[in-house]
Amino acid sequence: MRIVFAGTPETAVPSLKALIDSDAHEVAAVITRPDAPKGRGRTLHRSPVGEVAHAAGIEVLTPSSGRDPELATALRGLDIEAAAVVAYGNILPQDVLDIPRHGWVNLHFSLLPAWRGASPVNAAIAAGDEITGASTFRLEAAMDTGPVYGTITEPIKAEDTAGALLERLADSGAGLLVATLDGIESGEVVAVEQPADGVSYTGKISSADARIRWDLPAFAVDRHVRSITPAPGAWTELDGERFKIWAVTLPSGDPLPEQSGGLAAGELNWTKKTLFVGTATGPIVIDRLQPPGKKPMNAMDWVRGSHIEPGAQFA
């Protein structure tokens, strides 16, 4: 089929590349967010999807929003049969959704109807889900409510961060997206309405949401940190300064070192090799952190180079 692809971040790149490489479909144009300032110089850069499309010689459309009237005009002129969407980042109005004969196929990184919304991978890790996946569905005006074409499943590992899990889903989801478009073209794939049961939602994660609550159980702190690594990144404060926490571990060993016992929520203590922080249910190990104005580092390297004393407290 002749299609248009809409996407913006690195997460969408595997799907675009898979469609470009597909013998069955022609990517007539790519829609992505406008160039954005990046780096210390704040110079304008194309989105990751825009870079790939430009390198492949594909027309790139960068409307200011999905409601830009020039977008609808451009799409009507492309004579497309279907459209594919992966993390585009703009809402598309109904008149744009109606343009392709076979509609817009969205790749969403959850097993719908679970975790509709902006941050499904983060939410799955934070909730302690053991299995997640990706779904292709027909895009509607409402949030992730359209009928589902197909799904794949992916186990969530105990050490998974949102970044690691999303990378796997982006790669496997690309194959699902191509297979879905193949099936739509052949008539072998039929979209099935989502069940009414099992619906859950997740919104965008704010900086305030990313703050660590040390008064939660250790397992919840571990899930929280992994669910927002690498972005937006878990953080806490020490003496009024913000520290980013990159990696934590639930401690193991019996018995644990004396330094790990009896710590109040957020309280720090350490051995020669391990930094412990108190939570509501016991200590958790800080493996990597980022002090203000510095690069991420091993937690014990920071301890050895700082002037903190046992009993200092993250807040």
XYZ file of C-alpha atoms in Angstrom:
315
model
C 0.000 0.000 0.000
C 0.944 3.632 -0.371
C 1.190 4.962 3.175
C 2.234 7.924 5.261
C 4.137 7.465 8.535
C 3.745 9.723 11.585
C 6.270 9.579 14.417
C 8.858 11.646 16.235
C 11.259 10.058 18.783
C 13.895 7.338 18.532
C 11.235 4.856 19.649
C 9.481 5.265 16.286
C 12.606 4.789 14.158
C 12.566 0.933 14.006
C 9.011 1.030 12.653
C 9.842 3.604 10.000
C 12.931 1.668 8.906
C 10.914 -1.566 8.746
C 8.328 0.099 6.503
C 10.986 1.633 4.264
C 12.550 -1.822 3.886
C 9.198 -3.501 3.231
C 8.600 -4.709 -0.312
C 4.838 -4.477 0.132
C 4.461 -0.806 1.072
C 5.625 2.591 -0.146
C 6.223 5.375 2.397
C 4.979 8.399 0.442
C 5.730 10.921 3.205
C 6.603 11.199 6.882
C 4.902 13.470 9.417
C 6.948 14.479 12.447
C 7.210 17.253 15.016
C 8.938 20.474 13.914
C 12.681 20.890 14.384
C 13.506 21.610 18.029
C 16.444 23.289 19.820
C 18.964 20.867 21.240
C 22.322 20.936 23.032
C 24.167 23.784 24.695
C 23.965 25.937 21.585
C 20.198 25.327 21.343
C 20.522 24.886 17.586
C 17.564 23.417 15.709
C 17.670 19.681 14.986
C 15.366 17.349 13.108
C 13.560 14.685 15.107
C 15.044 11.163 14.958
C 12.233 10.147 12.590
C 12.825 13.232 10.475
C 16.521 12.390 10.175
C 15.796 8.874 8.900
C 13.171 10.089 6.436
C 15.456 12.841 5.114
C 18.323 10.356 4.633
C 15.975 8.055 2.703
C 14.812 10.878 0.420
C 11.239 10.805 1.733
C 9.146 13.966 1.899
C 8.951 15.256 5.497
C 5.940 17.192 6.771
C 6.348 19.164 10.013
C 2.998 20.773 10.842
C 2.786 22.873 14.002
C -0.098 20.658 15.114
C -2.369 17.941 13.796
C -5.002 20.625 13.157
C -2.814 22.590 10.766
C -5.021 22.897 7.632
C -1.947 22.479 5.424
C -1.511 18.938 6.797
C -4.932 17.800 5.588
C -4.323 19.418 2.208
C -0.948 17.710 1.832
C -2.338 14.307 2.812
C -5.196 14.530 0.315
C -2.676 15.266 -2.395
C -0.595 12.180 -1.576
C -3.350 9.679 -2.500
C -2.492 7.390 0.451
C -4.283 4.150 1.261
C -3.279 3.890 4.937
C -1.274 5.703 7.598
C 0.922 4.365 10.392
C 1.522 6.153 13.705
C 4.178 5.533 16.365
C 4.644 8.111 19.134
C 3.918 11.090 16.903
C 3.112 13.438 19.779
C 0.242 15.436 18.250
C -3.501 14.787 18.280
C -5.010 14.225 14.830
C -8.544 15.570 14.215
C -11.286 13.484 12.646
C -11.064 15.094 9.207
C -7.414 13.994 9.016
C -8.202 10.528 10.372
C -10.788 10.088 7.598
C -8.367 10.714 4.719
C -6.697 7.269 4.226
C -9.063 4.629 2.895
C -7.907 2.086 5.514
C -7.517 4.636 8.309
C -4.598 5.211 10.674
C -2.891 2.242 12.341
C -1.347 3.141 15.695
C 1.392 1.085 17.377
C 0.939 1.442 21.148
C 3.300 -0.062 23.705
C 0.844 -1.904 25.952
C -1.639 -4.743 25.786
C -4.771 -2.673 25.235
C -7.056 -1.845 26.939
C -4.399 -1.778 29.683
C -2.401 1.434 30.022
C -4.015 3.697 27.481
C -2.252 7.048 27.408
C 1.129 8.715 27.243
C 3.448 6.512 29.327
C 2.367 2.847 29.123
C 5.829 1.307 29.550
C 6.580 3.429 32.604
C 3.210 2.571 34.126
C 3.632 -1.172 33.588
C 6.966 -1.230 35.435
C 5.734 1.025 38.241
C 2.684 -1.208 38.751
C 4.788 -4.362 38.960
C 3.256 -5.964 35.855
C 5.010 -9.177 34.858
C 3.925 -9.079 31.207
C 3.396 -6.205 28.822
C 3.503 -5.919 25.043
C 2.451 -3.842 22.077
C -0.812 -3.444 20.183
C -1.779 -2.148 16.769
C -5.185 -0.521 16.611
C -7.268 1.722 14.393
C -6.827 5.286 15.570
C -9.928 7.140 16.737
C -10.447 10.639 18.114
C -10.656 9.252 21.689
C -7.517 8.203 23.595
C -6.339 4.731 22.481
C -9.874 3.344 22.291
C -9.912 2.004 18.727
C -10.383 -1.648 17.718
C -7.240 -3.780 17.916
C -5.640 -5.487 14.906
C -2.921 -7.467 16.683
C -0.711 -7.786 19.757
C 2.655 -9.136 20.853
C 3.706 -9.891 24.418
C 6.948 -9.146 26.243
C 7.980 -10.238 29.771
C 9.134 -7.506 32.133
C 12.449 -8.481 33.701
C 13.280 -7.725 37.328
C 16.077 -5.378 36.252
C 14.229 -3.678 33.380
C 14.271 0.082 33.142
C 11.718 1.883 31.026
C 14.430 2.589 28.474
C 15.504 -1.041 28.124
C 11.946 -2.365 27.912
C 10.853 0.286 25.426
C 13.826 -0.493 23.191
C 12.768 -4.154 22.987
C 9.150 -3.237 22.336
C 10.114 -0.732 19.653
C 12.037 -3.429 17.784
C 9.419 -6.183 18.081
C 6.564 -3.717 17.586
C 8.010 -2.690 14.215
C 7.417 -6.199 12.951
C 3.885 -6.171 14.316
C 3.136 -2.890 12.543
C 4.367 -4.158 9.172
C 2.457 -7.428 9.609
C -0.699 -5.491 10.471
C -0.453 -3.384 7.311
C 0.233 -6.551 5.299
C -2.917 -8.101 6.761
C -5.023 -5.018 6.099
C -3.925 -5.009 2.469
C -4.707 -8.708 2.020
C -7.965 -8.506 3.963
C -6.791 -11.195 6.392
C -6.629 -8.922 9.464
C -9.822 -7.688 11.093
C -9.858 -5.181 13.940
C -11.603 -6.350 17.137
C -13.240 -3.944 19.576
C -11.426 -3.556 22.888
C -13.124 -5.188 25.907
C -14.797 -2.955 28.476
C -12.980 -4.720 31.317
C -9.313 -4.167 32.144
C -9.121 -0.531 31.062
C -6.404 1.538 32.722
C -4.895 4.925 31.946
C -1.538 6.634 32.346
C -0.681 10.262 31.740
C 2.499 12.196 31.105
C 5.108 12.011 33.873
C 6.012 15.374 35.361
C 9.177 16.318 37.196
C 7.177 16.354 40.427
C 5.985 12.792 39.733
C 9.614 11.674 39.383
C 10.585 12.600 42.943
C 11.373 9.545 45.069
C 9.253 8.887 48.141
C 11.518 7.098 50.582
C 8.554 6.450 52.907
C 7.281 3.835 50.444
C 8.305 0.156 50.617
C 11.672 -0.749 49.096
C 10.062 -2.667 46.222
C 7.995 0.399 45.300
C 11.086 2.636 45.309
C 12.868 0.123 43.049
C 9.944 0.070 40.607
C 9.665 3.838 40.644
C 13.324 4.398 39.777
C 13.321 1.784 37.012
C 10.033 3.052 35.586
C 11.404 6.542 34.843
C 14.981 5.695 33.859
C 16.424 7.215 31.731
C 13.713 9.879 31.417
C 12.553 11.935 33.126
C 14.770 10.352 35.782
C 14.126 9.737 39.481
C 15.402 12.403 41.838
C 15.724 13.333 45.480
C 17.245 16.130 47.535
C 20.107 16.322 50.012
C 20.629 19.583 51.884
C 18.396 21.342 49.372
C 20.304 20.140 46.308
C 18.814 17.810 43.715
C 20.400 14.408 43.078
C 19.341 12.155 40.217
C 19.155 8.454 41.082
C 20.069 6.288 38.097
C 20.098 2.755 39.528
C 19.043 1.014 42.713
C 19.053 -2.612 43.844
C 17.004 -4.499 46.383
C 19.657 -5.803 48.814
C 20.316 -9.499 49.162
C 22.335 -11.527 51.600
C 21.674 -12.956 55.030
C 22.489 -11.287 57.271
C 22.774 -7.810 55.772
C 25.585 -5.578 57.027
C 24.941 -3.796 60.326
C 25.090 -0.443 58.503
C 21.882 -1.264 56.613
C 19.708 -1.801 59.672
C 17.390 0.602 61.443
C 17.561 3.359 58.845
C 14.787 5.942 58.768
C 13.146 6.715 55.429
C 15.775 8.450 53.288
C 18.591 7.989 55.812
C 22.023 7.060 54.388
C 24.669 4.678 55.663
C 27.308 2.580 53.943
C 29.921 -0.126 54.014
C 33.166 -0.036 52.029
C 31.318 -1.165 48.901
C 27.614 -0.374 49.323
C 25.467 2.716 49.914
C 22.204 1.995 51.710
C 19.143 4.245 52.003
C 16.248 3.595 54.346
C 12.691 3.036 53.107
C 9.415 2.111 54.807
C 10.294 -1.589 54.839
C 14.076 -1.685 55.028
C 17.124 -0.539 53.109
C 17.639 -0.222 49.390
C 21.023 -0.016 47.653
C 21.961 3.011 45.546
C 24.204 1.864 42.691
C 24.492 4.994 40.522
C 23.583 8.604 41.159
C 24.237 12.033 39.739
C 25.143 14.886 42.072
C 24.167 18.418 41.015
C 26.390 19.750 38.254
C 28.196 16.453 37.714
C 27.948 13.356 35.534
C 26.383 10.062 36.701
C 28.782 8.079 38.876
C 29.139 5.026 41.055
C 27.420 5.745 44.351
C 30.415 4.794 46.489
C 32.720 6.996 44.419
C 30.449 9.864 45.376
C 30.480 8.885 49.049
C 34.261 8.691 49.123
C 34.612 12.060 47.397
C 31.983 13.895 49.450
C 31.920 15.137 53.038
C 28.686 13.497 54.130
C 28.399 11.574 57.387
C 26.294 8.509 58.183
C 22.799 9.656 59.093
C 22.531 12.207 56.277
C 19.096 12.043 54.752
C 17.632 12.163 51.278
C 14.318 13.971 51.166
